[in-house]
Tab-separated table of C-alpha atoms and ligand atoms in Angstrom:
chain	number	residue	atom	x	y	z
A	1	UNK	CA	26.537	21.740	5.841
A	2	UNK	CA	25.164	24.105	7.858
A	3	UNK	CA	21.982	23.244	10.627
A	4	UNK	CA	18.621	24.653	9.713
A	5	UNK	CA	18.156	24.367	13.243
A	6	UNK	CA	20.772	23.281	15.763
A	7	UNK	CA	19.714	23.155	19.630
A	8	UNK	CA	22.754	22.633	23.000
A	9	UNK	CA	21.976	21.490	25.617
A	10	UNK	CA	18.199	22.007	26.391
A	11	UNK	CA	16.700	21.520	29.293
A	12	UNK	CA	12.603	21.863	29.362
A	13	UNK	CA	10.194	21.550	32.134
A	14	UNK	CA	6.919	21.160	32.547
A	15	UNK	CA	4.873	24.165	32.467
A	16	UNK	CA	4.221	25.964	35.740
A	17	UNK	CA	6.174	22.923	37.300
A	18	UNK	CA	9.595	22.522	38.202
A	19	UNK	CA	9.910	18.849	36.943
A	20	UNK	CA	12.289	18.320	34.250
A	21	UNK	CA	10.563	16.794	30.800
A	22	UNK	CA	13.972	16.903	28.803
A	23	UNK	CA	17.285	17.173	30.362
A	24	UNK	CA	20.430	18.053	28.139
A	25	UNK	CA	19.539	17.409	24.286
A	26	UNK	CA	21.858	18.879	21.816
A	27	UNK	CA	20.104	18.218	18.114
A	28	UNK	CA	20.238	19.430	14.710
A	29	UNK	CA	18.901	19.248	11.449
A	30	UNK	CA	20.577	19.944	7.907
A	31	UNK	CA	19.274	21.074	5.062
A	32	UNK	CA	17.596	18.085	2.796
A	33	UNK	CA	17.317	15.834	5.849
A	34	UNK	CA	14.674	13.627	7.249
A	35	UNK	CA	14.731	13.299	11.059
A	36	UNK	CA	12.220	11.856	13.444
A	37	UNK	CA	12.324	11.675	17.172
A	38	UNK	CA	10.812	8.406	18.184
A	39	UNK	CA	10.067	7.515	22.186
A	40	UNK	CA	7.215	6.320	24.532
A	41	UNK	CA	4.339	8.448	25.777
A	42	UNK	CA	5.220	11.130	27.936
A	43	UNK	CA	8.934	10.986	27.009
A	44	UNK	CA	9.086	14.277	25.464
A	45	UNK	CA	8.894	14.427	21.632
A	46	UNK	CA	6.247	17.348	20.940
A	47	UNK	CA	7.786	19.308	24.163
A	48	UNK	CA	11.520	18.951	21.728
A	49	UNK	CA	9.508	20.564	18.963
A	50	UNK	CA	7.529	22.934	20.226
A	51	UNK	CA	11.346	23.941	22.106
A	52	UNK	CA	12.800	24.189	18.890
A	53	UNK	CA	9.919	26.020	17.091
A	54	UNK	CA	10.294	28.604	19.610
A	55	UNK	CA	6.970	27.706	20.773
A	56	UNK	CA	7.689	26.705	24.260
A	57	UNK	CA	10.166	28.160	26.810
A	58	UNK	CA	13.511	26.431	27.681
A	59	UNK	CA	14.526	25.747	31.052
A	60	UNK	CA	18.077	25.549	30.003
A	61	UNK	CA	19.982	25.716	26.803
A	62	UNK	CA	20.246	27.505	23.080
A	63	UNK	CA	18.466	26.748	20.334
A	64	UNK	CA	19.751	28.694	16.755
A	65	UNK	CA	17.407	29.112	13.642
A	66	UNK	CA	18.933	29.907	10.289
A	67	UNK	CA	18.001	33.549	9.834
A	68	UNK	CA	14.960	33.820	7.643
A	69	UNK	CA	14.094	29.677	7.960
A	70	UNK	CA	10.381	29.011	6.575
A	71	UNK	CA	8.924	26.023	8.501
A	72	UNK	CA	6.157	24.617	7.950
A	73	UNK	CA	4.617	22.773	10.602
A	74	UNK	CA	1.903	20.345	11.405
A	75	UNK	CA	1.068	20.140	15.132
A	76	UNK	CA	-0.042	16.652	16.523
A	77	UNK	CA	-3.422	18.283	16.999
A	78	UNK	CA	-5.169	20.608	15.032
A	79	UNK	CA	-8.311	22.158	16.213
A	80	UNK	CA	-11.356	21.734	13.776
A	81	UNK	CA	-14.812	23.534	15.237
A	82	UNK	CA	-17.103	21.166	13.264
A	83	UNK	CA	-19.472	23.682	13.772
A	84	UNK	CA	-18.481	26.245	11.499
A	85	UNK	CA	-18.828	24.743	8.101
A	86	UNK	CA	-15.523	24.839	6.468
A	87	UNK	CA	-14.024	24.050	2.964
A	88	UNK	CA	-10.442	22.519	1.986
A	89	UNK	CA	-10.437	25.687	0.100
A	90	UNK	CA	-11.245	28.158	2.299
A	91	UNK	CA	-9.030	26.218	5.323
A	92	UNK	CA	-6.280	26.300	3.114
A	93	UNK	CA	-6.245	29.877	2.596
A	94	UNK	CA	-5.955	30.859	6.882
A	95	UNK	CA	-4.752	32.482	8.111
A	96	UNK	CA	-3.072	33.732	4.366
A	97	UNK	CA	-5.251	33.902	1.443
A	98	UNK	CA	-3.748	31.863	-1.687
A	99	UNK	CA	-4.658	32.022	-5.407
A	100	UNK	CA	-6.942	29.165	-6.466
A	101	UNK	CA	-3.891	27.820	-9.150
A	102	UNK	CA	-1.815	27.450	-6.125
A	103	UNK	CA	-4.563	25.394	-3.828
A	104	UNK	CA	-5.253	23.278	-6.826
A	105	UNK	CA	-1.748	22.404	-7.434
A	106	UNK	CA	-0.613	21.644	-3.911
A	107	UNK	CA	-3.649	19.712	-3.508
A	108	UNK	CA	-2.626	17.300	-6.339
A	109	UNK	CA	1.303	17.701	-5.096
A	110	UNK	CA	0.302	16.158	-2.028
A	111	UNK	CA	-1.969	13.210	-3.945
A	112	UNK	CA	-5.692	14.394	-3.201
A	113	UNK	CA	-6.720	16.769	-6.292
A	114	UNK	CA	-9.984	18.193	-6.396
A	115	UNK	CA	-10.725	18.406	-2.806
A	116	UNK	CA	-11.282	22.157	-2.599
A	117	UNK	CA	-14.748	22.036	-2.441
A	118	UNK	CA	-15.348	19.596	0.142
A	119	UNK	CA	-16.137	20.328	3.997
A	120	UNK	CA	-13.200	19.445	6.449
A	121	UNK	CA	-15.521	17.232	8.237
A	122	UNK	CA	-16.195	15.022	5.295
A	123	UNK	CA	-12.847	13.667	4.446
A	124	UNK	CA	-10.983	10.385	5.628
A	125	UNK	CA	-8.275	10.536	8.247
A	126	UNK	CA	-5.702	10.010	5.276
A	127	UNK	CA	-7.514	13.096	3.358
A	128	UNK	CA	-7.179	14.857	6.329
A	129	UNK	CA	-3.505	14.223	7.035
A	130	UNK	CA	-3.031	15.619	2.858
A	131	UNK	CA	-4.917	18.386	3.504
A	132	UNK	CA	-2.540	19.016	6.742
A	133	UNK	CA	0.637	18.411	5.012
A	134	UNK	CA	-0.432	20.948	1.297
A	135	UNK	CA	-1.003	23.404	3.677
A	136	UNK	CA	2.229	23.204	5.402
A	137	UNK	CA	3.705	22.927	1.949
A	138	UNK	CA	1.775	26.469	1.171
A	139	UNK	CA	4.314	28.575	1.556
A	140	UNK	CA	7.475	27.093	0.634
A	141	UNK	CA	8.980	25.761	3.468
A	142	UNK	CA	12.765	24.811	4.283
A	143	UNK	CA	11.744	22.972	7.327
A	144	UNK	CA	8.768	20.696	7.416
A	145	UNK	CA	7.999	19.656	10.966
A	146	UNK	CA	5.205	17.013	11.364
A	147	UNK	CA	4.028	15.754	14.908
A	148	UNK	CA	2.359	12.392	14.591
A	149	UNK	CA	1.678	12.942	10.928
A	150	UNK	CA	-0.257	9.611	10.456
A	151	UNK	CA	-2.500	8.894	13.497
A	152	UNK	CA	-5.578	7.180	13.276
A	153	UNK	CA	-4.191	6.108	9.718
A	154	UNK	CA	-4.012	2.037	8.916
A	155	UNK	CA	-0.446	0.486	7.727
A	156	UNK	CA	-0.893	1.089	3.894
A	157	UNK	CA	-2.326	4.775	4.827
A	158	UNK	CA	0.933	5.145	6.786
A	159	UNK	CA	3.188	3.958	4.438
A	160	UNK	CA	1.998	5.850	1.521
A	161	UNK	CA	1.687	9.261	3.600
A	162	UNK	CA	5.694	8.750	4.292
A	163	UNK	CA	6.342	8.177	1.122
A	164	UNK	CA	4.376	11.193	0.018
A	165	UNK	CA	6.992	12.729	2.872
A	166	UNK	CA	10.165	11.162	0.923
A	167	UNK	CA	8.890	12.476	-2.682
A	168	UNK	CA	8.253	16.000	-1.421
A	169	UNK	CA	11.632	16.011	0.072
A	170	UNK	CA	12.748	14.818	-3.297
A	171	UNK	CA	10.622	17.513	-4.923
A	172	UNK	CA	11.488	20.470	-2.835
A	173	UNK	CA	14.618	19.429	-0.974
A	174	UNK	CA	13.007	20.889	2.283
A	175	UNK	CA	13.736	19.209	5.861
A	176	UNK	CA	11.201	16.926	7.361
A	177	UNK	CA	11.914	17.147	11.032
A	178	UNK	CA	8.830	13.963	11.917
A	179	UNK	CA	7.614	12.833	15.570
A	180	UNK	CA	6.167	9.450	15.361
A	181	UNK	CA	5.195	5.877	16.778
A	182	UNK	CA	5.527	4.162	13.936
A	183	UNK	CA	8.674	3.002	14.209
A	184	UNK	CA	8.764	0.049	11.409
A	185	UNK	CA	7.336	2.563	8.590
A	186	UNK	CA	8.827	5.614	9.733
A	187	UNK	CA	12.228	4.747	10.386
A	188	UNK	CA	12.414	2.988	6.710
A	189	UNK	CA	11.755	6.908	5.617
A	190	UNK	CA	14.291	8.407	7.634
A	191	UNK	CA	17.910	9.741	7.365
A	192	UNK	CA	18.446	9.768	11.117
A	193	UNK	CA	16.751	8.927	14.337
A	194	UNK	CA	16.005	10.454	17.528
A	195	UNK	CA	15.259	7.789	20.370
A	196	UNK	CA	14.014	10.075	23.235
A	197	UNK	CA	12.781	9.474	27.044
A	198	UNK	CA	13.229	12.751	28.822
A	199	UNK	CA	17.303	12.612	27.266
A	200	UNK	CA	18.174	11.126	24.084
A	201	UNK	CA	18.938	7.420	24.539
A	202	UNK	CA	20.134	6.949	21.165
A	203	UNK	CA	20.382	8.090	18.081
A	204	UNK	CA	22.085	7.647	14.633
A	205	UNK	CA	20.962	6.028	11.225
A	206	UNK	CA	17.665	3.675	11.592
A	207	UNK	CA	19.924	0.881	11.250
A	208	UNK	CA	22.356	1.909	14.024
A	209	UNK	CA	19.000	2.852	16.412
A	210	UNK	CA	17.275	-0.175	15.120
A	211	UNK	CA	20.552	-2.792	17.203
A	212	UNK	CA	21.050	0.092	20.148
A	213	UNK	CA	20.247	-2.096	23.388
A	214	UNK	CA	18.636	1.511	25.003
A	215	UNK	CA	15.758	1.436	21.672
A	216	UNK	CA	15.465	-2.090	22.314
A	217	UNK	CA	15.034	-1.762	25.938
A	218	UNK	CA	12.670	0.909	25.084
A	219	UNK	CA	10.088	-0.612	22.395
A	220	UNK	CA	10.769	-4.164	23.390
A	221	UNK	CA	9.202	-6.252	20.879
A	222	UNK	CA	8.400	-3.689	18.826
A	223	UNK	CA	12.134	-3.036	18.501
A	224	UNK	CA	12.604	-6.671	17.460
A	225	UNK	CA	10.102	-6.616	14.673
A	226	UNK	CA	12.363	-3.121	13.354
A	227	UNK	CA	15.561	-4.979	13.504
A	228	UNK	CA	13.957	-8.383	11.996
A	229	UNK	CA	13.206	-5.405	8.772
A	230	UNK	CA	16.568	-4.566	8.871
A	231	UNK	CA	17.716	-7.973	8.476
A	232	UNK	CA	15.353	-8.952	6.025
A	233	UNK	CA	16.148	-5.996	4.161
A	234	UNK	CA	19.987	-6.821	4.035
A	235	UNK	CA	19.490	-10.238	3.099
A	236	UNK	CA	17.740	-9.024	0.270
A	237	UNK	CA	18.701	-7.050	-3.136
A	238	UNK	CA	16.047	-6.495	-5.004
A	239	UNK	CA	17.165	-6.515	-9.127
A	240	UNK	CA	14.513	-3.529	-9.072
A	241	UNK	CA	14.749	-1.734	-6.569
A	242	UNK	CA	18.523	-0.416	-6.185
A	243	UNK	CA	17.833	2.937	-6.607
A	244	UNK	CA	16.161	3.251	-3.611
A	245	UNK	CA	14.941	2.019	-0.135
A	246	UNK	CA	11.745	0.552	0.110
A	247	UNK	CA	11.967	-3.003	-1.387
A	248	UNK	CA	9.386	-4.272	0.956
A	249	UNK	CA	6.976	-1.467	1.335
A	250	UNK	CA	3.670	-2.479	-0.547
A	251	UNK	CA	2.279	0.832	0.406
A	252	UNK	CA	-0.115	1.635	-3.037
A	253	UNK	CA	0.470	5.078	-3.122
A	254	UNK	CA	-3.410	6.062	-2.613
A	255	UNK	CA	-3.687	7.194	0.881
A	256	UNK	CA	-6.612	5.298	1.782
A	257	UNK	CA	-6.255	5.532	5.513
A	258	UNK	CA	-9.397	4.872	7.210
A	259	UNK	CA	-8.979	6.895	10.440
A	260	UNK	CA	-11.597	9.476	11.536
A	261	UNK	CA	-11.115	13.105	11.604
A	262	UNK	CA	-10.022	14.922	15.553
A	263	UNK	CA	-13.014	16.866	15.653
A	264	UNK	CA	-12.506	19.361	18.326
A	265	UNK	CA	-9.304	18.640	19.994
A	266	UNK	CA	-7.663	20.540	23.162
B	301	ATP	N1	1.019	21.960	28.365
B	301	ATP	C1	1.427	21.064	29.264
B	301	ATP	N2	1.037	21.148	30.551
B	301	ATP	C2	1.460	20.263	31.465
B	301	ATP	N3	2.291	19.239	31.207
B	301	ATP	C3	2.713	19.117	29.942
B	301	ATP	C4	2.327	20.007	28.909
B	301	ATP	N4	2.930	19.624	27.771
B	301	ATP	C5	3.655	18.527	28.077
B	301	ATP	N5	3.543	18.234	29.378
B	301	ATP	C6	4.187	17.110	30.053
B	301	ATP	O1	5.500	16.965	29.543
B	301	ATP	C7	5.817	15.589	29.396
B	301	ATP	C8	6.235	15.329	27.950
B	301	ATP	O2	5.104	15.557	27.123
B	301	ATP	P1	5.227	15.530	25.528
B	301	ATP	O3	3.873	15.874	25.002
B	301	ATP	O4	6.381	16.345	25.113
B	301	ATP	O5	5.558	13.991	25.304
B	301	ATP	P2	5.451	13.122	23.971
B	301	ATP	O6	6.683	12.273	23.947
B	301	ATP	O7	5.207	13.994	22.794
B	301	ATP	O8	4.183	12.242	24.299
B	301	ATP	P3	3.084	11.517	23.354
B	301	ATP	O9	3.807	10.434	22.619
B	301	ATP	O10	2.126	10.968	24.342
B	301	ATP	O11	2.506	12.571	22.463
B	301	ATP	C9	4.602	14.795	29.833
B	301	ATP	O12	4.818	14.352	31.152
B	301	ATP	C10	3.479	15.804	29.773
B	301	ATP	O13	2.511	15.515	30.739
């Protein structure tokens, strides 16, 4: 299949620096396929995607975009002036206007219906990721490329917002291309895995990533507590639960994450 995006050996550095952030990544992403880039602080994730975006310049290195690719993207932070009063409505509508039909029904798509109305600065940090994600939805994206998708959200919020991810992918067949630190939750969601500190350490299913000795070396415990879900979900087969992947997630589906809203971020 051909890549949505494929990228050869790219080198960034840090702006108005000569130090290297990310030395020699090749990556791509087909269509239909759910990718995230996991790593540490500082190791480079958002610098890969704003690189392959086109947002940032590259030090070394190609990066390809299928000709006429629609990407939605949700950048790990979005500005909010709480000062200016602003509907879900009205924000979902910059910078293109959209029909009311069409805010109402990606607004339900995305699990919080009948939001329009209310200001930006009155909704819950899972609201607020929904509200993200339908408008990166909007306009009918190949490529959906979410940075941190679910901070400040608690583990059900979490799990429910990636499943939301898996049944829009399901829904619209586009991409998810996802940087995140939840590596239990979002590696359950994914097709492939990025492990990143300034190169890519390893990469490959969550499964293969999950037993790599560089991940492990990398999250430490954390990586233990993502291979102890692998095991657990080997040694189990759920009569239920065949046709897909998430015997263990008790996520309700509701998005009640309880983190606050980024008012004003840089
Ligand atoms: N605009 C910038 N100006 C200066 N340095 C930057 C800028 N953007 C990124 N960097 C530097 O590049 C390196 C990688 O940053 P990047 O944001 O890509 O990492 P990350 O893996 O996404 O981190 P985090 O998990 O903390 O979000 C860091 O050392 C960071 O300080």
């Amino acid at each position: 299949m051909s890549a949505l995006i494929e990228a050869r050996d790219l080198t960034i550095q840090r702006p108005g620096s000569a130090e290297t952030v990310l030395r020699d990544v090749d990556f791509r992403i087909a269509a239909g396929e759910i990718v995230t880039v996991v790593g540490p602080n500082g190791s480079g994730k958002s610098s890969l995607v704003r690189a392959l975006l086109g947002h940032a310049p590259l030090a070394g290195g190609r990066v390809a975009r299928q000709t006429g690719l629609r990407i939605g993207y949700v950048p790990q932070r979005v500005q909010i002036d709480t000062a200016i009063p602003m509907t879900v409505r009205r924000f979902l509508s910059l910078p293109r206007r959209i029909a009311d039909r069409d805010a109402a029904a990606v607004l339900a798509r995305t699990g919080v219906p009948g939001l329009q109305r209310r200001q930006l600065t009155q909704l819950s940090g899972g609201q607020f990721q929904r509200v993200l994600l339908a408008r990166a939805l909007l306009h009918r994206p190949d490529l959906l490329v979410l940075d941190e998708p679910t901070q400040g959200l608690d583990q059900p919020g979490m799990v429910a917002f990636y499943q939301l991810v898996e049944d829009v992918r399901r829904q619209t067949g586009a991409a998810v291309l996802m940087v995140s630190h939840d590596l239990l939750v979002v590696m359950r969601a994914s097709d492939r895995v990025i492990c990143l500190n300034g190169h890519v350490c390893c990469e490959g299913t969550p499964q293969d990533v999950s037993v790599d000795p560089a991940y492990r070396a990398l999250f430490g415990a954390d990586a233990q507590g993502t291979l102890a879900l692998y095991r657990h979900h080997h040694d189990h087969d759920h009569d239920h639960d065949h046709d897909h992947d998430h015997a263990h997630d008790h996520g309700d589906g509701h998005g009640h994450g309880h983190g606050h809203l980024q008012h004003g971020q840089g």
